[in-house]
PDB file of C-alpha atoms in Angstrom:
ATOM      1  CA  MET A   1      10.873   5.863  16.651  1.00 64.00           C
ATOM      2  CA  ARG A   2       7.897   3.942  17.880  1.00 84.00           C
ATOM      3  CA  THR A   3       7.716   0.170  18.093  1.00 94.00           C
ATOM      4  CA  VAL A   4       6.004  -1.506  15.146  1.00 97.00           C
ATOM      5  CA  ASP A   5       3.436  -4.235  15.669  1.00 98.00           C
ATOM      6  CA  VAL A   6       3.509  -7.299  13.449  1.00 98.00           C
ATOM      7  CA  LEU A   7       0.815  -9.948  13.216  1.00 98.00           C
ATOM      8  CA  ALA A   8       2.090 -13.435  12.376  1.00 98.00           C
ATOM      9  CA  LEU A   9      -0.078 -15.946  10.516  1.00 98.00           C
ATOM     10  CA  VAL A  10       0.830 -19.631  10.513  1.00 97.00           C
ATOM     11  CA  GLY A  11      -0.435 -21.632   7.555  1.00 95.00           C
ATOM     12  CA  SER A  12      -0.502 -24.903   9.479  1.00 95.00           C
ATOM     13  CA  LEU A  13      -3.163 -26.004  11.951  1.00 94.00           C
ATOM     14  CA  ARG A  14      -1.014 -28.705  13.561  1.00 92.00           C
ATOM     15  CA  ALA A  15      -0.217 -28.026  17.217  1.00 87.00           C
ATOM     16  CA  ALA A  16       3.420 -29.117  16.780  1.00 88.00           C
ATOM     17  CA  SER A  17       3.816 -27.286  13.472  1.00 95.00           C
ATOM     18  CA  LEU A  18       7.372 -26.474  12.431  1.00 96.00           C
ATOM     19  CA  ASN A  19       6.021 -23.202  11.053  1.00 97.00           C
ATOM     20  CA  ARG A  20       4.530 -22.343  14.441  1.00 96.00           C
ATOM     21  CA  LEU A  21       7.992 -23.021  15.928  1.00 97.00           C
ATOM     22  CA  LEU A  22       9.513 -20.772  13.263  1.00 97.00           C
ATOM     23  CA  VAL A  23       7.146 -17.952  14.271  1.00 97.00           C
ATOM     24  CA  ASP A  24       8.008 -18.570  17.938  1.00 97.00           C
ATOM     25  CA  ALA A  25      11.678 -18.166  16.996  1.00 97.00           C
ATOM     26  CA  ALA A  26      10.857 -14.959  15.103  1.00 98.00           C
ATOM     27  CA  VAL A  27       9.223 -13.543  18.238  1.00 98.00           C
ATOM     28  CA  ASP A  28      12.513 -14.091  20.069  1.00 97.00           C
ATOM     29  CA  LEU A  29      14.649 -12.786  17.183  1.00 97.00           C
ATOM     30  CA  ALA A  30      12.605  -9.655  16.489  1.00 98.00           C
ATOM     31  CA  PRO A  31      14.457  -6.342  16.498  1.00 97.00           C
ATOM     32  CA  SER A  32      13.926  -4.301  19.657  1.00 96.00           C
ATOM     33  CA  ALA A  33      11.711  -1.891  17.697  1.00 97.00           C
ATOM     34  CA  MET A  34       9.297  -4.682  16.711  1.00 98.00           C
ATOM     35  CA  THR A  35       6.732  -6.765  18.535  1.00 98.00           C
ATOM     36  CA  ILE A  36       5.316  -9.898  16.926  1.00 98.00           C
ATOM     37  CA  GLU A  37       2.046 -11.434  18.017  1.00 97.00           C
ATOM     38  CA  ALA A  38       0.984 -14.714  16.466  1.00 96.00           C
ATOM     39  CA  HIS A  39      -2.631 -15.202  15.461  1.00 96.00           C
ATOM     40  CA  PRO A  40      -3.724 -18.188  17.559  1.00 91.00           C
ATOM     41  CA  SER A  41      -5.013 -20.315  14.663  1.00 90.00           C
ATOM     42  CA  LEU A  42      -6.760 -20.097  11.319  1.00 95.00           C
ATOM     43  CA  ARG A  43      -8.934 -23.088  12.309  1.00 95.00           C
ATOM     44  CA  ALA A  44     -12.036 -21.046  13.250  1.00 96.00           C
ATOM     45  CA  ILE A  45     -12.190 -19.191   9.928  1.00 97.00           C
ATOM     46  CA  PRO A  46     -14.969 -20.729   7.808  1.00 96.00           C
ATOM     47  CA  PRO A  47     -14.496 -21.494   4.109  1.00 97.00           C
ATOM     48  CA  TYR A  48     -14.850 -18.345   2.052  1.00 96.00           C
ATOM     49  CA  ASP A  49     -18.481 -17.854   1.066  1.00 94.00           C
ATOM     50  CA  GLU A  50     -19.493 -14.690  -0.732  1.00 93.00           C
ATOM     51  CA  ASP A  51     -23.004 -15.054   0.705  1.00 92.00           C
ATOM     52  CA  LEU A  52     -21.486 -14.624   4.185  1.00 91.00           C
ATOM     53  CA  ASP A  53     -19.159 -11.815   3.109  1.00 90.00           C
ATOM     54  CA  THR A  54     -21.401  -9.040   4.316  1.00 86.00           C
ATOM     55  CA  SER A  55     -21.072  -6.202   6.800  1.00 85.00           C
ATOM     56  CA  SER A  56     -21.711  -8.811   9.493  1.00 87.00           C
ATOM     57  CA  ALA A  57     -19.075 -11.356   8.437  1.00 90.00           C
ATOM     58  CA  PRO A  58     -18.457 -14.352  10.715  1.00 95.00           C
ATOM     59  CA  ALA A  59     -16.811 -13.392  14.020  1.00 95.00           C
ATOM     60  CA  ALA A  60     -13.520 -15.184  13.282  1.00 96.00           C
ATOM     61  CA  VAL A  61     -13.291 -13.356   9.954  1.00 96.00           C
ATOM     62  CA  ALA A  62     -14.076  -9.977  11.503  1.00 95.00           C
ATOM     63  CA  GLU A  63     -11.390 -10.578  14.125  1.00 96.00           C
ATOM     64  CA  LEU A  64      -8.787 -11.564  11.496  1.00 97.00           C
ATOM     65  CA  ARG A  65      -9.567  -8.504   9.398  1.00 97.00           C
ATOM     66  CA  SER A  66      -9.424  -6.235  12.436  1.00 96.00           C
ATOM     67  CA  ARG A  67      -6.085  -7.639  13.580  1.00 97.00           C
ATOM     68  CA  ILE A  68      -4.576  -7.289  10.094  1.00 98.00           C
ATOM     69  CA  ALA A  69      -5.840  -3.707   9.825  1.00 97.00           C
ATOM     70  CA  ALA A  70      -4.373  -2.811  13.223  1.00 97.00           C
ATOM     71  CA  ALA A  71      -0.964  -4.364  12.514  1.00 98.00           C
ATOM     72  CA  ASP A  72       1.856  -2.367  10.973  1.00 98.00           C
ATOM     73  CA  GLY A  73       2.907  -5.448   9.028  1.00 98.00           C
ATOM     74  CA  LEU A  74       2.411  -9.178   8.604  1.00 98.00           C
ATOM     75  CA  LEU A  75       4.729 -12.143   8.941  1.00 98.00           C
ATOM     76  CA  ILE A  76       3.425 -15.281   7.258  1.00 98.00           C
ATOM     77  CA  ALA A  77       4.929 -18.725   7.869  1.00 97.00           C
ATOM     78  CA  THR A  78       3.721 -21.354   5.434  1.00 97.00           C
ATOM     79  CA  PRO A  79       4.316 -25.040   5.003  1.00 95.00           C
ATOM     80  CA  GLU A  80       4.181 -26.532   1.517  1.00 91.00           C
ATOM     81  CA  TYR A  81       1.309 -28.866   0.655  1.00 91.00           C
ATOM     82  CA  ASN A  82       1.297 -30.426  -2.813  1.00 91.00           C
ATOM     83  CA  PHE A  83       3.706 -27.782  -4.165  1.00 92.00           C
ATOM     84  CA  SER A  84       1.530 -24.906  -2.910  1.00 94.00           C
ATOM     85  CA  ILE A  85       0.146 -23.108   0.134  1.00 95.00           C
ATOM     86  CA  PRO A  86      -2.282 -24.778   2.532  1.00 95.00           C
ATOM     87  CA  GLY A  87      -5.974 -24.238   1.895  1.00 96.00           C
ATOM     88  CA  VAL A  88      -6.501 -22.689   5.339  1.00 96.00           C
ATOM     89  CA  LEU A  89      -3.958 -19.973   4.584  1.00 97.00           C
ATOM     90  CA  LYS A  90      -5.387 -19.239   1.132  1.00 97.00           C
ATOM     91  CA  ASN A  91      -8.860 -19.156   2.670  1.00 97.00           C
ATOM     92  CA  ALA A  92      -7.787 -16.666   5.341  1.00 97.00           C
ATOM     93  CA  LEU A  93      -6.191 -14.446   2.696  1.00 97.00           C
ATOM     94  CA  ASP A  94      -9.343 -14.641   0.549  1.00 97.00           C
ATOM     95  CA  TRP A  95     -11.425 -13.412   3.487  1.00 97.00           C
ATOM     96  CA  ALA A  96      -8.877 -10.712   4.316  1.00 96.00           C
ATOM     97  CA  SER A  97      -8.617  -9.517   0.717  1.00 95.00           C
ATOM     98  CA  SER A  98     -12.366  -9.005   0.392  1.00 93.00           C
ATOM     99  CA  ALA A  99     -12.563  -6.657   3.397  1.00 89.00           C
ATOM    100  CA  ARG A 100     -13.770  -3.122   2.734  1.00 89.00           C
ATOM    101  CA  PRO A 101     -11.812  -1.047   3.334  1.00 91.00           C
ATOM    102  CA  ALA A 102      -8.954  -3.212   2.107  1.00 92.00           C
ATOM    103  CA  VAL A 103      -6.718  -4.493   4.912  1.00 96.00           C
ATOM    104  CA  LEU A 104      -3.993  -6.129   2.818  1.00 97.00           C
ATOM    105  CA  ALA A 105      -3.477  -3.423   0.187  1.00 96.00           C
ATOM    106  CA  GLY A 106      -0.311  -1.535   1.026  1.00 96.00           C
ATOM    107  CA  LYS A 107       0.436  -3.740   4.051  1.00 97.00           C
ATOM    108  CA  PRO A 108       4.130  -4.725   4.357  1.00 98.00           C
ATOM    109  CA  VAL A 109       4.374  -8.539   4.482  1.00 98.00           C
ATOM    110  CA  ALA A 110       7.299 -10.883   5.050  1.00 98.00           C
ATOM    111  CA  VAL A 111       7.078 -14.543   4.046  1.00 98.00           C
ATOM    112  CA  MET A 112       8.951 -17.540   5.413  1.00 97.00           C
ATOM    113  CA  GLY A 113       8.378 -21.245   5.702  1.00 97.00           C
ATOM    114  CA  ALA A 114       9.639 -24.518   7.090  1.00 95.00           C
ATOM    115  CA  SER A 115       9.406 -28.026   5.702  1.00 93.00           C
ATOM    116  CA  VAL A 116      10.926 -31.425   6.380  1.00 90.00           C
ATOM    117  CA  GLY A 117      11.716 -31.692   2.660  1.00 87.00           C
ATOM    118  CA  LEU A 118      14.900 -30.702   0.865  1.00 85.00           C
ATOM    119  CA  PHE A 119      13.367 -27.771  -1.014  1.00 83.00           C
ATOM    120  CA  GLY A 120      11.998 -25.994   2.023  1.00 83.00           C
ATOM    121  CA  THR A 121       8.888 -24.148   0.935  1.00 92.00           C
ATOM    122  CA  VAL A 122      10.143 -22.648  -2.306  1.00 93.00           C
ATOM    123  CA  ARG A 123       7.057 -23.518  -4.385  1.00 95.00           C
ATOM    124  CA  ALA A 124       4.580 -22.597  -1.658  1.00 96.00           C
ATOM    125  CA  GLN A 125       6.259 -19.252  -1.168  1.00 94.00           C
ATOM    126  CA  ARG A 126       6.163 -18.549  -4.898  1.00 96.00           C
ATOM    127  CA  HIS A 127       2.400 -19.180  -4.898  1.00 96.00           C
ATOM    128  CA  LEU A 128       1.914 -17.161  -1.728  1.00 97.00           C
ATOM    129  CA  ARG A 129       3.780 -14.215  -3.226  1.00 97.00           C
ATOM    130  CA  GLU A 130       1.501 -14.386  -6.282  1.00 97.00           C
ATOM    131  CA  VAL A 131      -1.587 -14.292  -4.065  1.00 97.00           C
ATOM    132  CA  LEU A 132      -0.197 -11.398  -2.025  1.00 97.00           C
ATOM    133  CA  PHE A 133       0.727  -9.510  -5.205  1.00 96.00           C
ATOM    134  CA  GLU A 134      -2.911  -9.675  -6.301  1.00 95.00           C
ATOM    135  CA  THR A 135      -4.035  -8.247  -2.940  1.00 96.00           C
ATOM    136  CA  GLU A 136      -1.625  -5.312  -3.444  1.00 96.00           C
ATOM    137  CA  ALA A 137       0.296  -6.173  -0.289  1.00 97.00           C
ATOM    138  CA  LEU A 138       3.886  -4.898  -0.145  1.00 97.00           C
ATOM    139  CA  VAL A 139       5.870  -8.130  -0.051  1.00 97.00           C
ATOM    140  CA  VAL A 140       9.436  -8.072   1.258  1.00 97.00           C
ATOM    141  CA  GLY A 141      11.529  -9.647  -1.501  1.00 92.00           C
ATOM    142  CA  LYS A 142      14.723 -10.563   0.302  1.00 94.00           C
ATOM    143  CA  PRO A 143      15.995 -12.409   2.142  1.00 95.00           C
ATOM    144  CA  GLU A 144      14.030 -15.516   1.366  1.00 93.00           C
ATOM    145  CA  VAL A 145      13.670 -17.835   4.355  1.00 94.00           C
ATOM    146  CA  MET A 146      12.945 -21.378   3.191  1.00 94.00           C
ATOM    147  CA  VAL A 147      13.909 -23.752   5.972  1.00 93.00           C
ATOM    148  CA  ALA A 148      14.624 -27.215   4.541  1.00 91.00           C
ATOM    149  CA  ARG A 149      14.892 -30.275   6.797  1.00 95.00           C
ATOM    150  CA  ALA A 150      13.345 -28.082   9.467  1.00 93.00           C
ATOM    151  CA  HIS A 151      12.886 -30.953  11.907  1.00 93.00           C
ATOM    152  CA  THR A 152      16.683 -30.945  12.357  1.00 93.00           C
ATOM    153  CA  ARG A 153      16.855 -27.231  13.131  1.00 94.00           C
ATOM    154  CA  PHE A 154      14.848 -27.247  16.362  1.00 96.00           C
ATOM    155  CA  ASP A 155      15.657 -28.986  19.640  1.00 95.00           C
ATOM    156  CA  GLU A 156      13.292 -31.288  21.543  1.00 94.00           C
ATOM    157  CA  ASP A 157      11.834 -28.252  23.322  1.00 94.00           C
ATOM    158  CA  GLY A 158      10.968 -26.553  20.019  1.00 94.00           C
ATOM    159  CA  ARG A 159      13.725 -23.937  20.164  1.00 96.00           C
ATOM    160  CA  LEU A 160      15.487 -22.935  16.969  1.00 96.00           C
ATOM    161  CA  VAL A 161      19.084 -24.094  17.431  1.00 96.00           C
ATOM    162  CA  ASP A 162      20.435 -23.643  13.899  1.00 95.00           C
ATOM    163  CA  GLY A 163      22.541 -20.481  13.757  1.00 95.00           C
ATOM    164  CA  PRO A 164      22.312 -19.829  10.000  1.00 97.00           C
ATOM    165  CA  THR A 165      18.526 -20.232  10.065  1.00 97.00           C
ATOM    166  CA  ALA A 166      18.278 -17.825  13.001  1.00 96.00           C
ATOM    167  CA  GLY A 167      20.411 -15.370  11.037  1.00 97.00           C
ATOM    168  CA  PHE A 168      18.120 -15.560   7.999  1.00 97.00           C
ATOM    169  CA  VAL A 169      15.017 -15.066  10.148  1.00 98.00           C
ATOM    170  CA  ALA A 170      16.596 -12.076  11.908  1.00 98.00           C
ATOM    171  CA  ALA A 171      17.578 -10.550   8.549  1.00 98.00           C
ATOM    172  CA  LEU A 172      14.034 -11.015   7.230  1.00 98.00           C
ATOM    173  CA  LEU A 173      12.617  -9.265  10.280  1.00 98.00           C
ATOM    174  CA  GLU A 174      15.050  -6.359   9.812  1.00 98.00           C
ATOM    175  CA  ALA A 175      13.916  -6.114   6.168  1.00 98.00           C
ATOM    176  CA  LEU A 176      10.274  -6.122   7.289  1.00 98.00           C
ATOM    177  CA  LEU A 177      11.016  -3.392   9.823  1.00 98.00           C
ATOM    178  CA  ARG A 178      12.611  -1.257   7.085  1.00 97.00           C
ATOM    179  CA  ALA A 179       9.630  -1.864   4.771  1.00 97.00           C
ATOM    180  CA  ILE A 180       7.185  -0.844   7.498  1.00 97.00           C
ATOM    181  CA  ARG A 181       9.126   2.331   8.291  1.00 96.00           C
ATOM    182  CA  GLU A 182       9.432   3.236   4.605  1.00 93.00           C
ATOM    183  CA  HIS A 183       5.704   2.658   4.180  1.00 91.00           C
ATOM    184  CA  HIS A 184       4.905   4.882   7.186  1.00 86.00           C
ATOM    185  CA  SER A 185       7.266   7.598   5.907  1.00 86.00           C
ATOM    186  CA  ALA A 186       5.698   7.531   2.441  1.00 85.00           C
ATOM    187  CA  ALA A 187       2.193   7.631   3.887  1.00 79.00           C
ATOM    188  CA  ALA A 188       3.103  10.609   6.092  1.00 77.00           C
ATOM    189  CA  ALA A 189       4.677  12.578   3.222  1.00 74.00           C
TER     190      ALA A 189
END
């Protein structure tokens, strides 16, 4: 079978983001039949503005939509801000969801997140799943990867050193791979 291509979105803009480190770990833990490429940053995407949502959308938006459309699946890593997802991530998904043709509908998506808090990103992921449900994305349900006290799970060089966390991330990527293959099989039938 061919290799599947996954686009990773990080909901944090911070250069030393724990969620960026989590995506970096996912790149290393990906099954051999999967490649993961992280979107460089959501920083350049302007606030959603329906007046700008035309056939000539802003360049950063057009690029995001194009990359999502080309990917076999998405991996989203989100921090939790005020019990929810960051505005930059919601904004990017709003732009993506308004694309015609739709780029999120039917797209297999896996969600994970890291936080310094004790609850990981449980509330943010619940909200993110609600948003993705509305876009008709195919969200991988299990396993849930909510990395609590994430600052203790990476070494000083930013490498994931916590074995159980690595195991959960690897299992999520295997589940995403299965979802992508099932989606391709159903589409081909």
